[in-house]
Every structure is written in C-alpha cells, then in structure tokens.
Protein backbone atom coordinates (compact mmCIF):
# COMPACT_ATOMS: atom_id res chain seq x y z
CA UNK A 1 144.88 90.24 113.66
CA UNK A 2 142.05 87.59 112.73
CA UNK A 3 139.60 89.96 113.65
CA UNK A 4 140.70 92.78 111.38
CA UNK A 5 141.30 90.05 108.25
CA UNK A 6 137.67 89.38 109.22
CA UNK A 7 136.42 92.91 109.21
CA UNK A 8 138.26 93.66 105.84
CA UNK A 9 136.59 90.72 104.27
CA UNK A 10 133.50 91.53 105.35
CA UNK A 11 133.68 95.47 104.38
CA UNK A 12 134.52 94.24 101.04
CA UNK A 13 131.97 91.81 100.39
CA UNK A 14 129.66 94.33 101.45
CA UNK A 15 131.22 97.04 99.27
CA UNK A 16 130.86 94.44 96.10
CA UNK A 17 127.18 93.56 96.69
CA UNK A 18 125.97 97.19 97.04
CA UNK A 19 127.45 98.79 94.27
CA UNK A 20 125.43 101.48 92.51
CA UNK A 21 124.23 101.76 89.11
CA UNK A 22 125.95 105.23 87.34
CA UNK A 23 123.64 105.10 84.73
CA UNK A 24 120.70 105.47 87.20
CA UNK A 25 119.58 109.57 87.52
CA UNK A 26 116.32 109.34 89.28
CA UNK A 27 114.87 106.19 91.55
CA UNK A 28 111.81 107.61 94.26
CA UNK A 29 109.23 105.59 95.26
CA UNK A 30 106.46 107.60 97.51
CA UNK A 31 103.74 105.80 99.90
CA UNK A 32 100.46 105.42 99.07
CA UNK A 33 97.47 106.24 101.83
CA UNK A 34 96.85 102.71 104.15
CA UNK A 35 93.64 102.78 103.20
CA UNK A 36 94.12 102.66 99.48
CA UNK A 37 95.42 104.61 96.47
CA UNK A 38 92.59 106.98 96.07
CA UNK A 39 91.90 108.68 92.21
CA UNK A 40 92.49 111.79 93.06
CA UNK A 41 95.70 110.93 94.45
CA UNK A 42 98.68 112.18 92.35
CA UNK A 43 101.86 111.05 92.62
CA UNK A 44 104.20 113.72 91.97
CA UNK A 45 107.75 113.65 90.98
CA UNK A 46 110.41 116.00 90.55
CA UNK A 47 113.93 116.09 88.49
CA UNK A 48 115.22 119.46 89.21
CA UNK A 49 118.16 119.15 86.44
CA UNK A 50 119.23 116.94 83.74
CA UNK A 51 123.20 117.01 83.48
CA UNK A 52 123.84 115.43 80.04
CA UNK A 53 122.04 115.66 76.77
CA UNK A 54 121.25 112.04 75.98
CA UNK A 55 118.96 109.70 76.13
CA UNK A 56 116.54 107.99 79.00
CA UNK A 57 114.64 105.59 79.91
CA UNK A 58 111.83 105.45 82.27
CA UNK A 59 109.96 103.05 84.27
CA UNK A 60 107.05 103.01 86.87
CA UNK A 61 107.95 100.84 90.07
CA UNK A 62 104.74 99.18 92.21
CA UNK A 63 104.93 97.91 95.17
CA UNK A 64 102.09 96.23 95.82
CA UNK A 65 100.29 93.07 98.72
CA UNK A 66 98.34 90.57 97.88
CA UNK A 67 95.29 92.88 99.17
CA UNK A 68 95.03 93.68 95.77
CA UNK A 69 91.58 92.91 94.15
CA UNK A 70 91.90 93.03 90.48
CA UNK A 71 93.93 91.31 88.08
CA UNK A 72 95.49 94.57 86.54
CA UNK A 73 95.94 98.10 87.16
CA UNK A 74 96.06 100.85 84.75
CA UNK A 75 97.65 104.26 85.40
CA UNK A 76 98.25 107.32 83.19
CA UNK A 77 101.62 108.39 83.42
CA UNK A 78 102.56 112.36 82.68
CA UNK A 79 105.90 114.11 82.06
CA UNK A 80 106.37 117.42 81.23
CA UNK A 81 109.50 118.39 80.10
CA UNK A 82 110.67 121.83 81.20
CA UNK A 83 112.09 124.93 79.81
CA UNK A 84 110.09 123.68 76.87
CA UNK A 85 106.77 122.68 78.61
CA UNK A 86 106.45 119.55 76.67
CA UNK A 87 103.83 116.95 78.31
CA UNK A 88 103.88 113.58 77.15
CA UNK A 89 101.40 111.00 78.62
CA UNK A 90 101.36 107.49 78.68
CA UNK A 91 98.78 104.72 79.94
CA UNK A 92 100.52 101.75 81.38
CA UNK A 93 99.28 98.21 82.05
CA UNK A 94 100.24 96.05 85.02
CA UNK A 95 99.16 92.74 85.07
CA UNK A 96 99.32 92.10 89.11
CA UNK A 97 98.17 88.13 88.54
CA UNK A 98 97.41 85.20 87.02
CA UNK A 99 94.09 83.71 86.07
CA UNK A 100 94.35 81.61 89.21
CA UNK A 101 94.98 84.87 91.46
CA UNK A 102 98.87 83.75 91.83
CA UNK A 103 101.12 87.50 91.51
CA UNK A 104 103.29 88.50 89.33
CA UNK A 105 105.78 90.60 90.79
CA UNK A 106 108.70 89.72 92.84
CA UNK A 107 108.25 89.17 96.50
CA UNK A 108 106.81 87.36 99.14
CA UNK A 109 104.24 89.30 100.84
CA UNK A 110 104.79 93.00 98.95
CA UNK A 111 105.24 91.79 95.74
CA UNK A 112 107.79 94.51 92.86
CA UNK A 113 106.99 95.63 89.33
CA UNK A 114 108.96 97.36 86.95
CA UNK A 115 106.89 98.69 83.79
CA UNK A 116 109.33 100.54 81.40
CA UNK A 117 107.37 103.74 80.01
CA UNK A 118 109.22 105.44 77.61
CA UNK A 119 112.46 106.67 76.41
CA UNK A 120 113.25 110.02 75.41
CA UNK A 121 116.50 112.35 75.12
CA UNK A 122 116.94 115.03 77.23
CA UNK A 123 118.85 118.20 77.06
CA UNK A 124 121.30 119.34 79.74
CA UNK A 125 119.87 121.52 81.96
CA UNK A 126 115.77 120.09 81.34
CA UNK A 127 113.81 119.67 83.90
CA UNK A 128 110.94 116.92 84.28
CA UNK A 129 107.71 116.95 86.41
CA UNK A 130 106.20 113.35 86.34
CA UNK A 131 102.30 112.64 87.91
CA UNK A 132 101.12 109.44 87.85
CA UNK A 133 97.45 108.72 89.08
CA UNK A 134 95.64 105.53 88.20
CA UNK A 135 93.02 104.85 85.88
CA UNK A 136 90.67 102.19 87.68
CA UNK A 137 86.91 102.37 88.08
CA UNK A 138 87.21 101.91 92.14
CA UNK A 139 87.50 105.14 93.65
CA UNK A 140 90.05 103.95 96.51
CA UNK A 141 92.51 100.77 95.45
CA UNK A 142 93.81 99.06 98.32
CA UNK A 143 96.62 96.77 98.13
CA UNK A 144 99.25 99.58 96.82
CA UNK A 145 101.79 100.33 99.17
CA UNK A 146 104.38 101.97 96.67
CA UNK A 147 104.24 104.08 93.51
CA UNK A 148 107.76 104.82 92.31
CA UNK A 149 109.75 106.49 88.88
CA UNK A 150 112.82 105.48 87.90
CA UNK A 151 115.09 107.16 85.11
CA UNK A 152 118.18 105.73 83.50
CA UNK A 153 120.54 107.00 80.97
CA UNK A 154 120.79 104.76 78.16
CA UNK A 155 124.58 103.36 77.54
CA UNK A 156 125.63 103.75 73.89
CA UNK A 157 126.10 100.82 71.44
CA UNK A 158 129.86 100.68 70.47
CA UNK A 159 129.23 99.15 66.89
C-alpha cells in the first residue's frame, strides 16, 4: 500500500514539473557538423500548417561549448511565409561572452541562448519555411552544437 502512495506521488510530481507550454507551435533544434558550423550550412525549418490566425513570436535557440572563439555570432535569419511567398529576413546578434571570455548562456559545459526574432500574425492555414545560416567571417565555426527555432502564439491582453 506504501509502495503505491509512493508511486502516485511520484507520477504526480513528475506530471507537475513537465507540463507543456499550449502556447508553444514550433520548438526544433537541429545539430550542427562536429567539426563546426560551416557557411554554407543552412539550417532549414519547416511549419507545415498554422491552425489559428493570430499572432507569433519567434526566437532562435543556440546551443553552444565553450569551444567557441569569438565573443559574438551573427546569423541572418529567413522566413518565408507561404501561400503568399512573403520572405522576411532578419540579422540577429548573440553575444556568447564577456570581455573576460566568461559565457553568457545558461549551462555548464553547453551553454543555451534564446534570441527573440520577430513577431508576426499568421493566417490559418500559412505555412513558414525558416533558414538560418550565420554571418561570420570564419568559414567553419566550431563550438556550435545546436541551432534551433522556436514559435509561440502570443496570449491576448485582457484590458
């Protein structure tokens, strides 16, 4: 009888600490080469179908070691928005560290950033392609483990 109390508590704890985020439509991080993030390496992404007209935000997840040389990283972000074939592009900034080298992101040895892009409505029904290459002067970037899009409905004030 302990045994099952024990079971139950722990099933619900585990419930309650994993709950997901509704809002959340799109969240896919893809791996970068070992040897480094090379320019010519797109990272594609693909939302097949939006299913309500409103309006999004998105953001560009990193994943990234302390292999990293540089104290930023730049990448061009592109969306094109389908039936329309709208293409938007945007040219974010990471600061991965400090002046003393120290990073930025959340971790311990594969440090997280989250870079909100940009917010648009969508219709229901659209369709978004999203590349994202970066915009660094070094051919091959090592240090970047994960390059990731995330997409969340925004909740409406209720002034």
């Amino acid at each position: 009888m302990r045994k099952a109390f024990a079971t139950i508590a722990l099933l619900t704890a585990i419930m309650a600490n994993s709950s997901c985020d509704d809002n959340i439509i799109y969240d896919k991080y893809l791996h970068t080469d070992i040897r480094g993030w090379g320019k010519n390496e797109v990272m594609e992404y693909t939302v097949d179908s939006i299913n309500e007209t409103a309006t999004y935000q998105m953001a560009l997840g990193l994943r990234i070691n302390d292999t990293y040389p540089f104290q930023n990283l730049n990448i061009f972000v592109s969306q094109t928005i389908y039936p329309g074939n709208i293409t938007y592009t945007d040219t974010v900034t990471c600061r991965v560290t400090d002046r003393q080298g120290k990073m930025k992101g959340s971790g311990v040895s594969l440090y997280q950033y989250l870079l909100p892009i940009t917010t648009h409505t969508y219709e229901k029904g659209d369709s978004i392609r999203v590349r994202v290459i970066h915009n660094m002067k070094r051919e091959v970037l090592p240090g970047i483990a994960d390059v990731g899009i995330k997409i969340t409905k925004q909740q409406k004030d209720n002034k």
